[in-house]
Short mmCIF file of C-alpha atoms in Angstrom, two decimals:
data_model
loop_
_atom_site.label_atom_id
_atom_site.label_comp_id
_atom_site.label_asym_id
_atom_site.label_seq_id
_atom_site.Cartn_x
_atom_site.Cartn_y
_atom_site.Cartn_z
CA SER R 948 -121.26 92.22 29.33
CA LEU R 949 -123.69 89.32 29.00
CA ARG R 950 -124.34 89.38 32.76
CA ARG R 951 -125.66 92.94 32.74
CA GLN R 952 -129.24 93.07 33.99
CA LEU R 953 -131.61 94.60 31.45
CA CYS R 954 -134.87 94.44 33.38
CA SER R 955 -136.84 92.45 35.88
CA LEU R 956 -140.03 90.64 34.92
CA PRO R 957 -142.75 89.64 37.39
CA GLU R 958 -142.78 85.89 38.14
CA ILE R 959 -139.54 85.47 36.13
CA GLY R 960 -137.06 87.73 37.86
CA PRO R 961 -134.03 89.52 36.49
CA VAL R 962 -133.38 89.35 32.74
CA VAL R 963 -129.73 89.67 31.70
CA SER R 964 -128.22 90.18 28.24
CA ALA R 965 -127.29 86.48 28.03
CA ASP R 966 -130.98 85.57 28.35
CA ILE R 967 -131.81 87.66 25.29
CA VAL R 968 -128.90 86.20 23.30
CA ALA R 969 -129.91 82.64 24.28
CA SER R 970 -133.55 83.24 23.41
CA VAL R 971 -132.74 83.69 19.70
CA PRO R 972 -131.55 80.10 19.03
CA ALA R 973 -134.09 78.75 21.53
CA ILE R 974 -137.02 80.43 19.77
CA SER R 975 -135.60 79.36 16.38
CA LEU R 976 -135.42 75.71 17.49
CA VAL R 977 -138.95 75.73 18.89
CA ALA R 978 -140.28 77.44 15.74
CA GLY R 979 -138.47 74.84 13.62
CA TRP R 980 -139.96 72.03 15.66
CA LEU R 981 -143.48 73.51 15.42
CA LYS R 982 -143.16 73.89 11.66
CA TYR R 983 -141.41 70.61 10.83
CA ARG R 984 -142.53 68.24 13.60
CA HIS R 985 -144.53 66.08 11.16
CA SER R 986 -141.85 66.07 8.45
CA SER R 987 -138.80 63.88 7.93
CA ILE R 988 -136.52 66.47 9.59
CA GLY R 989 -138.69 67.11 12.66
CA TRP R 990 -136.65 64.64 14.70
CA PHE R 991 -133.61 66.95 14.52
CA PHE R 992 -135.39 69.87 16.20
CA GLN R 993 -137.03 67.61 18.78
CA ASP R 994 -133.71 65.94 19.65
CA VAL R 995 -131.80 69.24 20.01
CA ILE R 996 -134.53 70.64 22.27
CA GLY R 997 -134.56 67.35 24.19
CA VAL R 998 -130.80 67.31 24.72
CA GLY R 999 -130.98 70.90 26.01
CA PHE R 1000 -133.77 69.89 28.39
CA LEU R 1001 -131.81 66.87 29.61
CA CYS R 1002 -128.71 69.00 30.24
CA MET R 1003 -130.79 71.52 32.18
CA LEU R 1004 -132.30 68.69 34.19
CA GLN R 1005 -128.84 67.37 35.12
CA ARG R 1006 -127.76 70.83 36.28
CA THR R 1007 -130.94 71.42 38.29
CA LEU R 1008 -131.86 68.15 40.03
CA ARG R 1009 -129.65 66.60 42.71
CA LEU R 1010 -130.03 63.21 44.33
CA PRO R 1011 -129.42 63.48 48.08
CA ASN R 1012 -127.88 60.03 48.58
CA ILE R 1013 -127.26 56.63 47.01
CA LYS R 1014 -130.34 55.13 48.70
CA VAL R 1015 -132.63 57.53 46.83
CA ALA R 1016 -130.74 56.84 43.60
CA THR R 1017 -131.08 53.08 44.04
CA LEU R 1018 -134.77 53.31 44.90
CA LEU R 1019 -135.52 55.67 42.00
CA LEU R 1020 -133.69 53.57 39.40
CA SER R 1021 -135.18 50.31 40.70
CA VAL R 1022 -138.74 51.66 40.67
CA MET R 1023 -138.31 53.17 37.20
CA PHE R 1024 -136.86 49.88 35.89
CA TRP R 1025 -140.02 48.02 36.88
CA PHE R 1026 -142.22 50.96 35.81
CA ASP R 1027 -140.76 50.76 32.29
CA ILE R 1028 -141.14 47.00 32.11
CA PHE R 1029 -144.77 47.20 33.18
CA TRP R 1030 -145.88 50.02 30.87
CA VAL R 1031 -143.94 48.81 27.81
CA PHE R 1032 -144.22 45.02 28.01
CA ILE R 1033 -147.01 44.08 30.44
CA SER R 1034 -149.57 46.79 29.65
CA PRO R 1035 -150.23 45.33 26.15
CA LEU R 1036 -151.40 42.15 27.85
CA LEU R 1037 -153.90 44.14 29.94
CA PHE R 1038 -154.90 46.95 27.56
CA LYS R 1039 -154.23 45.40 24.11
CA LYS R 1040 -151.61 48.14 23.41
CA SER R 1041 -148.47 49.39 25.10
CA VAL R 1042 -149.66 52.41 27.06
CA MET R 1043 -146.20 54.00 27.04
CA LEU R 1044 -145.84 53.66 23.27
CA GLU R 1045 -149.35 54.98 22.69
CA VAL R 1046 -148.69 58.05 24.83
CA ALA R 1047 -145.31 58.63 23.16
CA LYS R 1048 -146.92 58.40 19.73
CA GLY R 1049 -149.74 60.80 20.65
CA ALA R 1050 -152.50 58.22 21.24
CA GLY R 1051 -153.99 58.67 17.79
CA THR R 1052 -154.08 62.49 17.87
CA GLY R 1053 -151.30 62.88 15.29
CA GLU R 1054 -149.22 64.80 17.83
CA THR R 1055 -146.25 63.25 19.58
CA VAL R 1056 -145.04 64.08 23.04
CA PRO R 1057 -141.60 65.69 22.76
CA MET R 1058 -140.34 63.79 25.80
CA LEU R 1059 -138.21 61.37 23.86
CA LEU R 1060 -135.38 61.31 21.40
CA ARG R 1061 -136.42 60.20 17.94
CA ILE R 1062 -133.79 58.25 16.02
CA PRO R 1063 -134.45 57.86 12.29
CA GLN R 1064 -134.17 54.33 10.98
CA HIS R 1065 -131.81 54.39 8.02
CA ASN R 1066 -132.44 52.05 5.07
CA ASP R 1067 -136.05 51.67 6.14
CA PRO R 1068 -138.32 51.95 3.08
CA LEU R 1069 -141.17 53.01 5.35
CA GLY R 1070 -139.13 55.81 6.98
CA GLY R 1071 -139.53 54.49 10.50
CA GLU R 1072 -138.10 55.93 13.69
CA ARG R 1073 -136.92 54.50 16.97
CA MET R 1074 -137.63 56.20 20.27
CA LEU R 1075 -135.54 56.61 23.41
CA GLY R 1076 -137.42 58.15 26.33
CA PHE R 1077 -135.98 60.95 28.43
CA GLY R 1078 -136.31 58.79 31.53
CA ASP R 1079 -133.91 56.25 30.03
CA ILE R 1080 -131.32 59.02 29.79
CA ALA R 1081 -132.10 61.41 32.63
CA LEU R 1082 -132.50 59.00 35.54
CA PRO R 1083 -129.18 57.15 35.07
CA GLY R 1084 -127.66 60.58 34.38
CA LEU R 1085 -128.75 61.70 37.85
CA LEU R 1086 -126.82 58.76 39.30
CA VAL R 1087 -123.75 59.76 37.27
CA SER R 1088 -124.04 63.35 38.55
CA TYR R 1089 -124.42 62.11 42.12
CA LEU R 1090 -121.33 59.91 41.84
CA LEU R 1091 -119.27 62.80 40.48
CA ARG R 1092 -120.27 64.95 43.46
CA PHE R 1093 -119.61 62.06 45.84
CA ASP R 1094 -116.12 61.48 44.39
CA LYS R 1095 -115.26 65.18 44.60
CA LEU R 1096 -116.46 65.45 48.22
CA SER R 1097 -114.58 62.25 49.09
CA LYS R 1098 -111.48 63.62 47.35
CA LYS R 1099 -111.22 60.55 45.13
CA SER R 1100 -109.27 60.75 41.89
CA LEU R 1101 -111.05 60.50 38.56
CA LEU R 1102 -109.85 56.92 38.11
CA GLY R 1103 -110.08 55.96 41.79
CA GLY R 1104 -113.71 56.83 42.35
CA TYR R 1105 -117.10 55.65 41.18
CA PHE R 1106 -117.72 58.29 38.51
CA THR R 1107 -115.52 56.94 35.69
CA PRO R 1108 -116.75 53.31 35.84
CA CYS R 1109 -120.32 54.63 35.99
CA VAL R 1110 -119.81 56.86 32.93
CA VAL R 1111 -118.24 53.95 31.02
CA GLY R 1112 -121.12 51.67 31.98
CA TYR R 1113 -123.66 54.39 31.15
CA PHE R 1114 -122.01 54.92 27.74
CA PHE R 1115 -122.11 51.21 26.91
CA GLY R 1116 -125.71 50.97 28.13
CA LEU R 1117 -126.83 53.87 25.90
CA ALA R 1118 -124.77 52.50 22.99
CA ALA R 1119 -126.41 49.10 23.43
CA ALA R 1120 -129.88 50.70 23.59
CA THR R 1121 -129.15 52.71 20.43
CA ALA R 1122 -127.79 49.61 18.67
CA VAL R 1123 -130.89 47.60 19.60
CA LEU R 1124 -133.07 50.44 18.31
CA ALA R 1125 -131.15 50.46 15.02
CA ILE R 1126 -131.30 46.67 14.61
CA THR R 1127 -134.92 46.02 15.53
#
């Protein structure tokens, strides 16, 4: 059984068979990213690791109420606008883009999804930060829990319209990244 405990490690806790099985593809993905991160296929490894991280984040973090969700999304909206669009006026460069691109070190921070730009003779990429995915995702998760606790149907609650809006928002962001 994959739930059978194999051992217990200090500071980690119990290790079950499923942990060992899951470590094989996890280590392979990280090794692939370390080897190919500067190549034309590095985005694939970074994006798969990123999607796994985002899924884990959604399963781990819980917003306590809609007030916290509203405050968090509002603050992050203005945070993004400042660091992407206003910081170049103050610092001559977009601080957020510089950090995402490694600030001249040649290393990029794997905290974003890299989307290759097709038909680009220079082989460019577009970037979508984890915050642009994870924070609205926390609202979606909250609304699903709220609907279940309120015994609302899938179509009668807030979850479905939120997922539809979230889908169109991410699709629009991806389309803008592909066009520009």
